[in-house]
Amino acid sequence: MQPKNLKKLNRLLYLLNILDKGEIRVQREARELDVTERTIQRDINDIDAGGFPLYKETPGVYKFIEGFSLKKMNLTEAEASLLLVMQDVITPLGKPFQDTLASLRQKVLNAPEESPFYIKMPAGNKYEETKITRVLEKGIRTHTEVRMSLAADTSRKLTYELKPLKIMNYDGFWYLLGINAYKQVRKFRLDRILDAINTDKIFKPAKNIQKILQESQNIWFGEKRDKKVTFWVPAEFAPYFKKKAYFPLQKILKTRKNGDFLVETRVSNYREIIPTVLSWMEHITLVSPVDFKERIGDILKQAEKRMRS
């Protein structure tokens, strides 16, 4: 086995051992293994693609789904790691060998008497190492600005200078997070970046970026969560909201005698919570602010109008 595959085998062995005991934290594991966070993320993607049931608890934190463990599968961490790294060894041998490995993995991971759990991960673009991503990763590692060409639309191309902070995946799409010349936090879809080069302009990385990412729910997050939204939730749904944070910085403000409770969330952009609010609209009652209530009302009216047309 080639040295790079041995290194990957050792990383996967370490990560699977961590997963079987608790949770992977990308930043922590990258520091422990002395590799980039991008390398750890690629290893996590390989574990997920290998059929092991992972879920992202919060950005940068991954776990096996509840009830799954390698011990229940009668697999050791070493056996599972070897099963994953063999994909890299087998690929150059051609499709027949790849199909054989896939069949073996399917039999091992989907034995009928084993785990009944399944988790749906968002489909989307695979992260691919390209000239552009190498430039972005270097800028993030060395804290140096990058100059990029962006496809604003089919007819326009823009040039940007950016302080790159993180490469992120939200809902199956890859984004670059950075700070522009006006000190604004900006996000760019990787597939819309046409070209990128490194510069020698050094910048001081933002200290609060990890906190911002951990508080986020989707790509519509921002640096300042200065918009407060409150709503009443019926008592019958209390167990859901007490066990899971459906909204950013979700907080229960007060509880009525009948068990109904008032929830507060704080956002920088209403778009971050509109999909979740709409999914709960049948049950919750919006309280404030007025402009958000009006916006949700307009969305529902437009939806009703489209259904009637």
Coordinates of N, CA and C in Angstrom, one line a residue, residues 56 121-127 168-175 189 191:
K56 N -24.7 15.4 10.6 CA -24.0 16.7 11.1 C -24.9 17.3 12.2
M121 N -29.1 12.3 3.9 CA -28.2 13.4 3.8 C -28.5 14.2 2.5
P122 N -28.3 15.5 2.6 CA -28.7 16.3 1.4 C -27.8 16.0 0.2
A123 N -28.4 15.8 -0.9 CA -27.6 15.5 -2.1 C -27.1 16.8 -2.6
G124 N -26.0 16.8 -3.3 CA -25.4 18.0 -3.9 C -24.1 17.8 -4.5
N125 N -23.3 18.9 -4.7 CA -22.1 18.8 -5.4 C -21.0 18.1 -4.6
K126 N -20.2 17.2 -5.1 CA -19.1 16.7 -4.4 C -18.0 17.7 -4.4
Y127 N -17.2 17.8 -3.3 CA -16.1 18.7 -3.2 C -14.9 18.0 -4.0
M168 N -17.3 25.9 3.0 CA -18.4 25.4 3.8 C -19.3 24.6 2.9
N169 N -20.1 23.7 3.5 CA -21.1 23.0 2.8 C -22.4 23.2 3.5
Y170 N -23.4 23.8 2.8 CA -24.8 23.9 3.4 C -25.8 23.4 2.3
D171 N -26.6 22.4 2.8 CA -27.7 21.9 2.0 C -27.2 21.3 0.7
G172 N -26.0 20.7 0.7 CA -25.4 20.1 -0.5 C -24.6 21.0 -1.4
F173 N -24.5 22.3 -1.1 CA -23.7 23.2 -1.9 C -22.5 23.7 -1.2
W174 N -21.4 23.8 -2.0 CA -20.1 24.3 -1.4 C -20.0 25.8 -1.6
Y175 N -19.6 26.5 -0.5 CA -19.4 27.9 -0.5 C -18.0 28.3 0.0
R189 N -20.8 30.8 -3.9 CA -20.9 29.4 -4.4 C -19.6 29.1 -5.1
D191 N -19.0 26.8 -7.3 CA -19.2 26.6 -8.8 C -19.4 27.9 -9.6

